[in-house]
PDB file of C-alpha atoms in Angstrom:
ATOM      1  CA  MET A 150      43.608 -65.630  21.633  1.00  0.00           C
ATOM      2  CA  ALA A 151      43.618 -66.090  17.857  1.00  0.00           C
ATOM      3  CA  ASN A 152      44.320 -69.186  15.771  1.00  0.00           C
ATOM      4  CA  LEU A 153      47.162 -68.076  13.440  1.00  0.00           C
ATOM      5  CA  ASN A 154      47.992 -71.150  11.344  1.00  0.00           C
ATOM      6  CA  PHE A 155      51.252 -69.378  10.465  1.00  0.00           C
ATOM      7  CA  ASN A 156      54.808 -70.552   9.729  1.00  0.00           C
ATOM      8  CA  ALA A 157      57.471 -67.818  10.082  1.00  0.00           C
ATOM      9  CA  ASN A 158      59.895 -70.034   8.127  1.00  0.00           C
ATOM     10  CA  ASN A 159      57.942 -69.283   4.946  1.00  0.00           C
ATOM     11  CA  VAL A 160      57.737 -65.495   5.226  1.00  0.00           C
ATOM     12  CA  GLU A 161      60.474 -62.870   4.953  1.00  0.00           C
ATOM     13  CA  ALA A 162      60.623 -61.025   8.259  1.00  0.00           C
ATOM     14  CA  ALA A 163      60.088 -57.272   8.208  1.00  0.00           C
ATOM     15  CA  THR A 164      63.157 -55.509   9.514  1.00  0.00           C
ATOM     16  CA  ASP A 165      62.713 -51.804   8.867  1.00  0.00           C
ATOM     17  CA  PHE A 166      59.755 -49.622   9.740  1.00  0.00           C
ATOM     18  CA  ASP A 167      61.618 -46.318   9.604  1.00  0.00           C
ATOM     19  CA  PRO A 168      60.073 -43.676   7.350  1.00  0.00           C
ATOM     20  CA  ILE A 169      61.349 -43.585   3.794  1.00  0.00           C
ATOM     21  CA  PRO A 170      63.111 -40.409   2.641  1.00  0.00           C
ATOM     22  CA  ALA A 171      61.003 -37.603   1.233  1.00  0.00           C
ATOM     23  CA  GLY A 172      60.686 -37.800  -2.532  1.00  0.00           C
ATOM     24  CA  LYS A 173      58.616 -38.968  -5.451  1.00  0.00           C
ATOM     25  CA  TYR A 174      57.898 -42.682  -5.806  1.00  0.00           C
ATOM     26  CA  SER A 175      56.030 -44.874  -8.282  1.00  0.00           C
ATOM     27  CA  ALA A 176      53.207 -46.546  -6.402  1.00  0.00           C
ATOM     28  CA  VAL A 177      49.846 -48.228  -6.734  1.00  0.00           C
ATOM     29  CA  ILE A 178      46.855 -48.438  -4.436  1.00  0.00           C
ATOM     30  CA  VAL A 179      46.618 -52.042  -3.271  1.00  0.00           C
ATOM     31  CA  ASP A 180      43.718 -51.762  -0.847  1.00  0.00           C
ATOM     32  CA  SER A 181      40.994 -49.325   0.135  1.00  0.00           C
ATOM     33  CA  GLU A 182      38.305 -49.213   2.747  1.00  0.00           C
ATOM     34  CA  MET A 183      35.784 -46.708   4.049  1.00  0.00           C
ATOM     35  CA  LYS A 184      36.110 -46.431   7.841  1.00  0.00           C
ATOM     36  CA  ALA A 185      34.222 -44.573  10.553  1.00  0.00           C
ATOM     37  CA  ALA A 186      36.039 -41.640  12.157  1.00  0.00           C
ATOM     38  CA  LYS A 187      37.166 -42.277  15.729  1.00  0.00           C
ATOM     39  CA  ASN A 188      35.091 -39.342  16.999  1.00  0.00           C
ATOM     40  CA  GLY A 189      31.967 -40.749  15.343  1.00  0.00           C
ATOM     41  CA  ASN A 190      31.458 -37.652  13.193  1.00  0.00           C
ATOM     42  CA  GLY A 191      31.948 -38.893   9.670  1.00  0.00           C
ATOM     43  CA  SER A 192      34.058 -41.391   7.820  1.00  0.00           C
ATOM     44  CA  TYR A 193      37.189 -41.550   5.747  1.00  0.00           C
ATOM     45  CA  LEU A 194      38.535 -43.512   2.818  1.00  0.00           C
ATOM     46  CA  GLU A 195      41.740 -45.290   3.813  1.00  0.00           C
ATOM     47  CA  LEU A 196      44.009 -46.032   0.868  1.00  0.00           C
ATOM     48  CA  LYS A 197      46.986 -48.387   1.113  1.00  0.00           C
ATOM     49  CA  PHE A 198      49.785 -47.591  -1.360  1.00  0.00           C
ATOM     50  CA  GLN A 199      52.634 -49.888  -2.323  1.00  0.00           C
ATOM     51  CA  ILE A 200      55.829 -48.530  -3.850  1.00  0.00           C
ATOM     52  CA  ILE A 201      56.526 -50.503  -7.014  1.00  0.00           C
ATOM     53  CA  GLU A 202      60.047 -49.492  -8.031  1.00  0.00           C
ATOM     54  CA  GLY A 203      63.443 -48.606  -6.632  1.00  0.00           C
ATOM     55  CA  GLU A 204      65.164 -49.049  -3.310  1.00  0.00           C
ATOM     56  CA  TYR A 205      61.901 -48.901  -1.366  1.00  0.00           C
ATOM     57  CA  LYS A 206      59.939 -51.287  -3.598  1.00  0.00           C
ATOM     58  CA  ASN A 207      57.118 -53.035  -1.694  1.00  0.00           C
ATOM     59  CA  ARG A 208      57.067 -50.517   1.169  1.00  0.00           C
ATOM     60  CA  LEU A 209      53.539 -49.575   2.180  1.00  0.00           C
ATOM     61  CA  LEU A 210      52.127 -46.121   2.896  1.00  0.00           C
ATOM     62  CA  TRP A 211      48.621 -45.055   3.847  1.00  0.00           C
ATOM     63  CA  ALA A 212      46.462 -42.047   3.067  1.00  0.00           C
ATOM     64  CA  ARG A 213      43.199 -41.180   4.768  1.00  0.00           C
ATOM     65  CA  LEU A 214      40.713 -38.986   2.939  1.00  0.00           C
ATOM     66  CA  SER A 215      37.959 -37.562   5.173  1.00  0.00           C
ATOM     67  CA  LEU A 216      35.177 -37.606   2.605  1.00  0.00           C
ATOM     68  CA  GLU A 217      32.419 -37.281   5.233  1.00  0.00           C
ATOM     69  CA  ASN A 218      33.109 -34.755   7.974  1.00  0.00           C
ATOM     70  CA  GLN A 219      31.367 -31.877   9.738  1.00  0.00           C
ATOM     71  CA  ASN A 220      34.165 -29.547   8.653  1.00  0.00           C
ATOM     72  CA  ASP A 221      33.543 -28.457   5.061  1.00  0.00           C
ATOM     73  CA  THR A 222      37.200 -27.514   4.547  1.00  0.00           C
ATOM     74  CA  THR A 223      38.316 -31.012   5.544  1.00  0.00           C
ATOM     75  CA  VAL A 224      35.906 -32.560   3.041  1.00  0.00           C
ATOM     76  CA  LYS A 225      37.007 -30.112   0.338  1.00  0.00           C
ATOM     77  CA  ILE A 226      40.678 -31.046   0.876  1.00  0.00           C
ATOM     78  CA  ALA A 227      39.874 -34.776   0.830  1.00  0.00           C
ATOM     79  CA  LYS A 228      37.870 -34.457  -2.382  1.00  0.00           C
ATOM     80  CA  SER A 229      40.664 -32.495  -4.062  1.00  0.00           C
ATOM     81  CA  GLN A 230      43.142 -35.233  -3.066  1.00  0.00           C
ATOM     82  CA  LEU A 231      40.806 -37.900  -4.460  1.00  0.00           C
ATOM     83  CA  ALA A 232      40.494 -35.872  -7.680  1.00  0.00           C
ATOM     84  CA  ALA A 233      44.306 -35.729  -7.921  1.00  0.00           C
ATOM     85  CA  ILE A 234      44.462 -39.523  -7.570  1.00  0.00           C
ATOM     86  CA  CYS A 235      41.755 -40.001 -10.209  1.00  0.00           C
ATOM     87  CA  GLN A 236      43.527 -37.649 -12.622  1.00  0.00           C
ATOM     88  CA  ALA A 237      46.900 -39.323 -11.981  1.00  0.00           C
ATOM     89  CA  ILE A 238      45.571 -42.731 -13.004  1.00  0.00           C
ATOM     90  CA  GLY A 239      42.990 -41.638 -15.579  1.00  0.00           C
ATOM     91  CA  VAL A 240      39.925 -42.981 -13.754  1.00  0.00           C
ATOM     92  CA  MET A 241      37.750 -39.891 -13.666  1.00  0.00           C
ATOM     93  CA  VAL A 242      34.405 -41.303 -12.436  1.00  0.00           C
ATOM     94  CA  PRO A 243      35.063 -44.263 -10.137  1.00  0.00           C
ATOM     95  CA  LYS A 244      31.966 -45.981  -8.781  1.00  0.00           C
ATOM     96  CA  ASP A 245      33.986 -48.105  -6.344  1.00  0.00           C
ATOM     97  CA  SER A 246      37.369 -47.468  -4.736  1.00  0.00           C
ATOM     98  CA  ALA A 247      38.546 -50.811  -6.124  1.00  0.00           C
ATOM     99  CA  GLU A 248      38.644 -49.121  -9.543  1.00  0.00           C
ATOM    100  CA  LEU A 249      41.621 -47.117  -8.209  1.00  0.00           C
ATOM    101  CA  HIS A 250      43.642 -50.227  -7.376  1.00  0.00           C
ATOM    102  CA  ASN A 251      46.774 -51.359  -9.237  1.00  0.00           C
ATOM    103  CA  MET A 252      47.025 -48.245 -11.391  1.00  0.00           C
ATOM    104  CA  PRO A 253      50.585 -46.812 -11.311  1.00  0.00           C
ATOM    105  CA  MET A 254      51.036 -43.180 -10.306  1.00  0.00           C
ATOM    106  CA  ILE A 255      53.639 -40.967  -8.691  1.00  0.00           C
ATOM    107  CA  ILE A 256      53.190 -40.145  -5.026  1.00  0.00           C
ATOM    108  CA  ASN A 257      55.010 -37.239  -3.416  1.00  0.00           C
ATOM    109  CA  VAL A 258      56.087 -38.385   0.043  1.00  0.00           C
ATOM    110  CA  LYS A 259      57.112 -36.087   2.873  1.00  0.00           C
ATOM    111  CA  VAL A 260      58.519 -36.831   6.311  1.00  0.00           C
ATOM    112  CA  LYS A 261      56.858 -35.116   9.242  1.00  0.00           C
ATOM    113  CA  LYS A 262      56.933 -35.282  13.004  1.00  0.00           C
ATOM    114  CA  ARG A 263      53.823 -36.850  14.510  1.00  0.00           C
ATOM    115  CA  SER A 264      51.948 -34.572  16.904  1.00  0.00           C
ATOM    116  CA  ASP A 265      51.024 -37.404  19.299  1.00  0.00           C
ATOM    117  CA  ASN A 266      54.430 -38.960  19.983  1.00  0.00           C
ATOM    118  CA  GLY A 267      57.004 -36.822  18.151  1.00  0.00           C
ATOM    119  CA  GLU A 268      58.216 -39.722  15.972  1.00  0.00           C
ATOM    120  CA  LEU A 269      58.937 -39.187  12.292  1.00  0.00           C
ATOM    121  CA  ALA A 270      56.367 -40.557   9.858  1.00  0.00           C
ATOM    122  CA  ASN A 271      55.629 -40.426   6.152  1.00  0.00           C
ATOM    123  CA  GLU A 272      52.778 -38.457   4.674  1.00  0.00           C
ATOM    124  CA  ILE A 273      51.654 -38.454   1.062  1.00  0.00           C
ATOM    125  CA  LYS A 274      51.426 -34.822  -0.031  1.00  0.00           C
ATOM    126  CA  GLY A 275      50.620 -35.184  -3.718  1.00  0.00           C
ATOM    127  CA  TYR A 276      49.709 -37.448  -6.603  1.00  0.00           C
ATOM    128  CA  SER A 277      50.627 -37.158 -10.254  1.00  0.00           C
ATOM    129  CA  LYS A 278      50.578 -39.081 -13.477  1.00  0.00           C
ATOM    130  CA  ARG A 279      53.392 -41.570 -13.933  1.00  0.00           C
ATOM    131  CA  GLU A 280      55.455 -40.965 -17.026  1.00  0.00           C
ATOM    132  CA  THR A 281      56.528 -44.263 -18.528  1.00  0.00           C
ATOM    133  CA  SER A 282      59.573 -45.079 -20.577  1.00  0.00           C
ATOM    134  CA  VAL A 283      57.846 -48.150 -22.008  1.00  0.00           C
ATOM    135  CA  SER A 284      57.272 -47.860 -25.733  1.00  0.00           C
ATOM    136  CA  GLN A 285      53.687 -47.162 -26.704  1.00  0.00           C
ATOM    137  CA  ASN A 286      54.097 -49.827 -29.375  1.00  0.00           C
ATOM    138  CA  ALA A 287      55.154 -52.541 -26.923  1.00  0.00           C
ATOM    139  CA  PRO A 288      52.988 -55.641 -27.199  1.00  0.00           C
ATOM    140  CA  SER A 289      50.301 -55.971 -24.564  1.00  0.00           C
ATOM    141  CA  GLN A 290      50.811 -58.564 -21.871  1.00  0.00           C
ATOM    142  CA  LYS A 291      47.254 -59.123 -20.818  1.00  0.00           C
ATOM    143  CA  GLY A 292      46.802 -60.056 -17.187  1.00  0.00           C
ATOM    144  CA  ILE A 293      50.197 -58.754 -16.043  1.00  0.00           C
ATOM    145  CA  ALA A 294      50.312 -55.469 -14.168  1.00  0.00           C
ATOM    146  CA  PRO A 295      52.336 -52.818 -16.091  1.00  0.00           C
ATOM    147  CA  TRP A 296      54.986 -52.458 -13.352  1.00  0.00           C
ATOM    148  CA  LYS A 297      55.619 -56.244 -13.246  1.00  0.00           C
ATOM    149  CA  ARG A 298      56.478 -56.540 -16.966  1.00  0.00           C
TER     150      ARG A 298
END
């Protein structure tokens, strides 16, 4: 049993957990954590993305990058995905995954059938720099995230 101290009257109830359509979405990383692999052979960086614009604003997606694994190809793929994220947000030498948070980028989302239960799920298949229509001469609003201005 867990003490929740929660009031459902104050929180908007989630109603839709269906996968979002395949496409490109503006998103930011809102959380990250290094986790141990279930098989005990390595660890992965779990990144939580939040879509920041459009019909699916505030939907969450996850990516898992197997940065420590016995399979060299798996590690190589994970590192190339991390490099794509770093290049998309312009943080080329992060010391901590928190440095990747709240930096807008474009994520390329696909829909695939899960191998374990056959249900459809989203998968992030690519990362790219977000082109902005905001004027480069716009005054800075310090302390406000760019997508909230």
